[in-house]
Amino acid sequence: HDSLAPGTVELGRTELHNASANRSRKSFDQNPRADKRHFPEAIDPQVTALRLRQGGTTIGEITWFATHGTSLTDANFQIGPDNKGYAAYLGEQRDPGIISAHAQTNAGDMSPNLWLRKMAPGGPTADHRTNNAIIGQRQDQAGRRALTAAAPMSRTGVDSATRYVNLSAVQVSGDYTPHGKRVRTSPAIMGVASA
């Protein structure tokens, strides 16, 4: 709080097409035609980036992109921030005075494992640590492109909305159940598979 001061926020956008793959293409193909036309590669390539400045000096950058932080597989026994953490690391190494963050958007079924092999994640190479670095580098480069094109946001402010949902008691229409009956969700549990 000691560093609070007036500043500016700049917003930039670009696209990234080689850092995610839809691991549920069969499900995606069940979407309406308009949705499939909007995402012709069955991924969301949108990259959104914010630059935070105080007195003309950049103090932070946040980049959002839809891909899971699952480049490091279960063969990894070291602590690691995965591809998004690697992208943030690159940003902070380039300019140590900046706090860089690579955040998640609507990842859904977006996997960084581009080869989409069941139970054998991989791609763009066979080495998961190399893949972690490559996918992180691609997000970092896309964030830099978005920030190069960034423009200051208007002085009208930023709106936000919050909605709280009790996910343990959501009514589900029979249109979405195998037996056609209306049901309700239940409290979360951790099953044997998760454990």
mmCIF file of C-alpha atoms in Angstrom:
data_model
loop_
_atom_site.group_PDB
_atom_site.id
_atom_site.type_symbol
_atom_site.label_atom_id
_atom_site.label_comp_id
_atom_site.label_asym_id
_atom_site.label_seq_id
_atom_site.Cartn_x
_atom_site.Cartn_y
_atom_site.Cartn_z
ATOM 1 C CA HIS A 1 0.000 0.000 0.000
ATOM 2 C CA ASP A 2 2.953 2.316 0.465
ATOM 3 C CA SER A 3 3.444 2.552 -3.303
ATOM 4 C CA LEU A 4 -0.137 3.545 -4.199
ATOM 5 C CA ALA A 5 -0.130 6.442 -6.669
ATOM 6 C CA PRO A 6 -2.048 7.653 -9.719
ATOM 7 C CA GLY A 7 -1.371 5.614 -12.813
ATOM 8 C CA THR A 8 -2.613 4.491 -16.188
ATOM 9 C CA VAL A 9 -3.824 1.180 -17.546
ATOM 10 C CA GLU A 10 -3.196 0.165 -21.155
ATOM 11 C CA LEU A 11 -5.090 -2.627 -22.886
ATOM 12 C CA GLY A 12 -3.872 -4.676 -25.831
ATOM 13 C CA ARG A 13 -5.044 -7.762 -27.683
ATOM 14 C CA THR A 14 -3.652 -10.281 -30.133
ATOM 15 C CA GLU A 15 -4.092 -13.967 -30.954
ATOM 16 C CA LEU A 16 -2.031 -17.080 -30.263
ATOM 17 C CA HIS A 17 -2.707 -20.167 -32.367
ATOM 18 C CA ASN A 18 0.078 -22.631 -31.483
ATOM 19 C CA ALA A 19 -0.082 -22.946 -27.701
ATOM 20 C CA SER A 20 -3.320 -24.861 -27.131
ATOM 21 C CA ALA A 21 -5.352 -27.728 -28.527
ATOM 22 C CA ASN A 22 -8.936 -28.763 -27.819
ATOM 23 C CA ARG A 23 -8.764 -32.061 -25.945
ATOM 24 C CA SER A 24 -12.532 -32.567 -26.249
ATOM 25 C CA ARG A 25 -13.066 -31.953 -29.940
ATOM 26 C CA LYS A 26 -15.927 -34.449 -30.072
ATOM 27 C CA SER A 27 -17.802 -32.410 -27.441
ATOM 28 C CA PHE A 28 -16.891 -29.105 -29.106
ATOM 29 C CA ASP A 29 -18.340 -30.357 -32.381
ATOM 30 C CA GLN A 30 -21.738 -30.714 -30.654
ATOM 31 C CA ASN A 31 -21.914 -26.911 -30.263
ATOM 32 C CA PRO A 32 -24.167 -24.757 -32.459
ATOM 33 C CA ARG A 33 -22.747 -23.764 -35.862
ATOM 34 C CA ALA A 34 -22.350 -20.127 -34.784
ATOM 35 C CA ASP A 35 -20.054 -21.164 -31.917
ATOM 36 C CA LYS A 36 -17.997 -23.388 -34.186
ATOM 37 C CA ARG A 37 -17.710 -20.591 -36.774
ATOM 38 C CA HIS A 38 -16.514 -18.207 -34.042
ATOM 39 C CA PHE A 39 -13.754 -20.687 -33.085
ATOM 40 C CA PRO A 40 -12.816 -22.362 -36.395
ATOM 41 C CA GLU A 41 -9.745 -24.067 -34.889
ATOM 42 C CA ALA A 42 -11.816 -25.305 -31.910
ATOM 43 C CA ILE A 43 -9.673 -23.139 -29.586
ATOM 44 C CA ASP A 44 -9.960 -19.621 -28.219
ATOM 45 C CA PRO A 45 -6.843 -17.853 -29.551
ATOM 46 C CA GLN A 46 -7.592 -14.505 -27.802
ATOM 47 C CA VAL A 47 -4.728 -12.965 -25.826
ATOM 48 C CA THR A 48 -5.561 -9.948 -23.654
ATOM 49 C CA ALA A 49 -2.882 -7.938 -21.879
ATOM 50 C CA LEU A 50 -2.882 -5.033 -19.418
ATOM 51 C CA ARG A 51 0.072 -2.768 -18.722
ATOM 52 C CA LEU A 52 0.061 -0.838 -15.445
ATOM 53 C CA ARG A 53 2.084 2.385 -15.298
ATOM 54 C CA GLN A 54 2.880 4.922 -12.589
ATOM 55 C CA GLY A 55 4.395 8.199 -13.703
ATOM 56 C CA GLY A 56 5.254 6.793 -17.116
ATOM 57 C CA THR A 57 7.102 3.800 -15.630
ATOM 58 C CA THR A 58 5.734 0.307 -16.251
ATOM 59 C CA ILE A 59 5.260 -1.490 -12.937
ATOM 60 C CA GLY A 60 3.210 -4.500 -14.000
ATOM 61 C CA GLU A 61 1.869 -6.557 -16.875
ATOM 62 C CA ILE A 62 -0.926 -9.113 -16.850
ATOM 63 C CA THR A 63 -1.532 -11.386 -19.837
ATOM 64 C CA TRP A 64 -4.552 -13.697 -20.147
ATOM 65 C CA PHE A 65 -4.691 -16.744 -22.445
ATOM 66 C CA ALA A 66 -6.758 -19.937 -22.506
ATOM 67 C CA THR A 67 -4.503 -22.941 -21.970
ATOM 68 C CA HIS A 68 -4.022 -25.120 -18.938
ATOM 69 C CA GLY A 69 -0.840 -25.127 -16.899
ATOM 70 C CA THR A 70 -0.309 -28.829 -17.563
ATOM 71 C CA SER A 71 2.805 -28.931 -19.733
ATOM 72 C CA LEU A 72 4.719 -30.574 -16.884
ATOM 73 C CA THR A 73 3.401 -34.124 -16.647
ATOM 74 C CA ASP A 74 3.167 -36.561 -13.761
ATOM 75 C CA ALA A 75 6.778 -37.485 -14.610
ATOM 76 C CA ASN A 76 7.838 -34.154 -13.075
ATOM 77 C CA PHE A 77 9.042 -34.429 -9.487
ATOM 78 C CA GLN A 78 10.304 -30.873 -9.109
ATOM 79 C CA ILE A 79 8.440 -27.760 -8.035
ATOM 80 C CA GLY A 80 7.514 -25.754 -11.104
ATOM 81 C CA PRO A 81 5.064 -23.018 -12.071
ATOM 82 C CA ASP A 82 4.351 -24.700 -15.444
ATOM 83 C CA ASN A 83 3.971 -22.791 -18.722
ATOM 84 C CA LYS A 84 2.249 -19.682 -17.333
ATOM 85 C CA GLY A 85 4.831 -19.307 -14.601
ATOM 86 C CA TYR A 86 7.607 -19.716 -17.151
ATOM 87 C CA ALA A 87 6.042 -16.969 -19.295
ATOM 88 C CA ALA A 88 5.901 -14.651 -16.262
ATOM 89 C CA TYR A 89 9.518 -15.540 -15.413
ATOM 90 C CA LEU A 90 10.599 -14.497 -18.932
ATOM 91 C CA GLY A 91 8.832 -11.147 -18.555
ATOM 92 C CA GLU A 92 10.463 -10.432 -15.214
ATOM 93 C CA GLN A 93 13.905 -11.471 -16.471
ATOM 94 C CA ARG A 94 13.585 -9.088 -19.403
ATOM 95 C CA ASP A 95 12.783 -6.201 -17.060
ATOM 96 C CA PRO A 96 13.451 -6.918 -13.368
ATOM 97 C CA GLY A 97 11.484 -3.802 -12.307
ATOM 98 C CA ILE A 98 8.202 -5.210 -13.631
ATOM 99 C CA ILE A 99 5.857 -7.685 -12.000
ATOM 100 C CA SER A 100 4.630 -10.008 -14.741
ATOM 101 C CA ALA A 101 1.643 -12.333 -14.456
ATOM 102 C CA HIS A 102 0.218 -14.796 -16.961
ATOM 103 C CA ALA A 103 -3.328 -15.577 -15.947
ATOM 104 C CA GLN A 104 -5.941 -18.088 -17.010
ATOM 105 C CA THR A 105 -9.033 -17.274 -19.007
ATOM 106 C CA ASN A 106 -11.712 -19.667 -20.206
ATOM 107 C CA ALA A 107 -9.386 -22.662 -20.450
ATOM 108 C CA GLY A 108 -12.105 -25.311 -20.478
ATOM 109 C CA ASP A 109 -10.615 -28.098 -22.556
ATOM 110 C CA MET A 110 -7.636 -26.121 -23.848
ATOM 111 C CA SER A 111 -4.504 -28.221 -23.415
ATOM 112 C CA PRO A 112 -0.901 -27.127 -23.996
ATOM 113 C CA ASN A 113 -0.146 -30.757 -24.941
ATOM 114 C CA LEU A 114 -0.548 -30.218 -28.669
ATOM 115 C CA TRP A 115 -0.289 -33.883 -29.692
ATOM 116 C CA LEU A 116 -3.487 -34.830 -27.802
ATOM 117 C CA ARG A 117 -2.422 -38.397 -27.033
ATOM 118 C CA LYS A 118 -4.418 -40.137 -24.312
ATOM 119 C CA MET A 119 -2.379 -40.812 -21.181
ATOM 120 C CA ALA A 120 0.814 -39.740 -22.994
ATOM 121 C CA PRO A 121 0.878 -35.931 -23.051
ATOM 122 C CA GLY A 122 3.303 -34.314 -25.435
ATOM 123 C CA GLY A 123 3.841 -31.728 -28.098
ATOM 124 C CA PRO A 124 5.366 -29.753 -29.553
ATOM 125 C CA THR A 125 8.226 -32.129 -28.531
ATOM 126 C CA ALA A 126 8.495 -35.420 -26.687
ATOM 127 C CA ASP A 127 10.089 -33.757 -23.620
ATOM 128 C CA HIS A 128 7.640 -32.197 -21.157
ATOM 129 C CA ARG A 129 10.177 -29.718 -19.721
ATOM 130 C CA THR A 130 11.029 -28.496 -23.224
ATOM 131 C CA ASN A 131 7.305 -28.220 -23.989
ATOM 132 C CA ASN A 132 6.826 -26.200 -20.800
ATOM 133 C CA ALA A 133 9.455 -23.708 -21.974
ATOM 134 C CA ILE A 134 8.142 -23.545 -25.560
ATOM 135 C CA ILE A 135 4.494 -22.988 -24.580
ATOM 136 C CA GLY A 136 5.628 -20.437 -21.972
ATOM 137 C CA GLN A 137 7.761 -18.630 -24.561
ATOM 138 C CA ARG A 138 4.840 -18.516 -26.984
ATOM 139 C CA GLN A 139 2.580 -16.954 -24.333
ATOM 140 C CA ASP A 140 5.304 -14.468 -23.407
ATOM 141 C CA GLN A 141 5.794 -13.469 -27.052
ATOM 142 C CA ALA A 142 2.031 -13.104 -27.581
ATOM 143 C CA GLY A 143 1.790 -10.953 -24.451
ATOM 144 C CA ARG A 144 4.579 -8.734 -25.771
ATOM 145 C CA ARG A 145 2.775 -8.376 -29.120
ATOM 146 C CA ALA A 146 -0.454 -7.442 -27.329
ATOM 147 C CA LEU A 147 1.356 -4.897 -25.166
ATOM 148 C CA THR A 148 3.114 -3.375 -28.185
ATOM 149 C CA ALA A 149 -0.339 -2.580 -29.574
ATOM 150 C CA ALA A 150 -1.761 -1.518 -26.189
ATOM 151 C CA ALA A 151 -3.634 1.770 -25.852
ATOM 152 C CA PRO A 152 -4.614 3.645 -22.682
ATOM 153 C CA MET A 153 -8.052 2.805 -21.351
ATOM 154 C CA SER A 154 -10.576 5.621 -21.129
ATOM 155 C CA ARG A 155 -10.966 7.732 -18.013
ATOM 156 C CA THR A 156 -14.511 6.478 -17.486
ATOM 157 C CA GLY A 157 -13.339 3.690 -15.165
ATOM 158 C CA VAL A 158 -13.609 -0.059 -15.101
ATOM 159 C CA ASP A 159 -16.853 -1.899 -14.431
ATOM 160 C CA SER A 160 -17.052 -5.212 -12.658
ATOM 161 C CA ALA A 161 -19.736 -7.694 -11.778
ATOM 162 C CA THR A 162 -19.828 -10.484 -9.225
ATOM 163 C CA ARG A 163 -22.254 -13.363 -9.049
ATOM 164 C CA TYR A 164 -22.237 -15.920 -6.259
ATOM 165 C CA VAL A 165 -23.621 -19.357 -7.084
ATOM 166 C CA ASN A 166 -24.071 -22.213 -4.663
ATOM 167 C CA LEU A 167 -22.691 -24.900 -6.969
ATOM 168 C CA SER A 168 -23.889 -27.622 -4.594
ATOM 169 C CA ALA A 169 -27.529 -26.797 -5.317
ATOM 170 C CA VAL A 170 -27.875 -25.822 -8.986
ATOM 171 C CA GLN A 171 -31.000 -27.052 -10.746
ATOM 172 C CA VAL A 172 -30.167 -28.873 -14.008
ATOM 173 C CA SER A 173 -32.789 -29.147 -16.737
ATOM 174 C CA GLY A 174 -33.774 -32.581 -17.996
ATOM 175 C CA ASP A 175 -32.452 -31.454 -21.395
ATOM 176 C CA TYR A 176 -28.958 -32.100 -19.981
ATOM 177 C CA THR A 177 -29.474 -35.406 -18.153
ATOM 178 C CA PRO A 178 -29.353 -38.910 -19.599
ATOM 179 C CA HIS A 179 -32.819 -39.793 -18.242
ATOM 180 C CA GLY A 180 -34.526 -36.504 -19.117
ATOM 181 C CA LYS A 181 -35.400 -35.709 -15.492
ATOM 182 C CA ARG A 182 -34.629 -32.459 -13.705
ATOM 183 C CA VAL A 183 -31.892 -32.898 -11.092
ATOM 184 C CA ARG A 184 -29.776 -30.866 -8.686
ATOM 185 C CA THR A 185 -26.006 -30.794 -8.266
ATOM 186 C CA SER A 186 -24.512 -32.085 -5.030
ATOM 187 C CA PRO A 187 -21.772 -30.923 -2.680
ATOM 188 C CA ALA A 188 -18.248 -31.509 -3.933
ATOM 189 C CA ILE A 189 -16.425 -34.686 -2.988
ATOM 190 C CA MET A 190 -12.981 -36.075 -3.570
ATOM 191 C CA GLY A 191 -13.309 -39.553 -5.003
ATOM 192 C CA VAL A 192 -10.747 -42.345 -5.206
ATOM 193 C CA ALA A 193 -9.768 -41.244 -8.734
ATOM 194 C CA SER A 194 -8.922 -37.730 -7.537
ATOM 195 C CA ALA A 195 -7.047 -38.939 -4.480
#
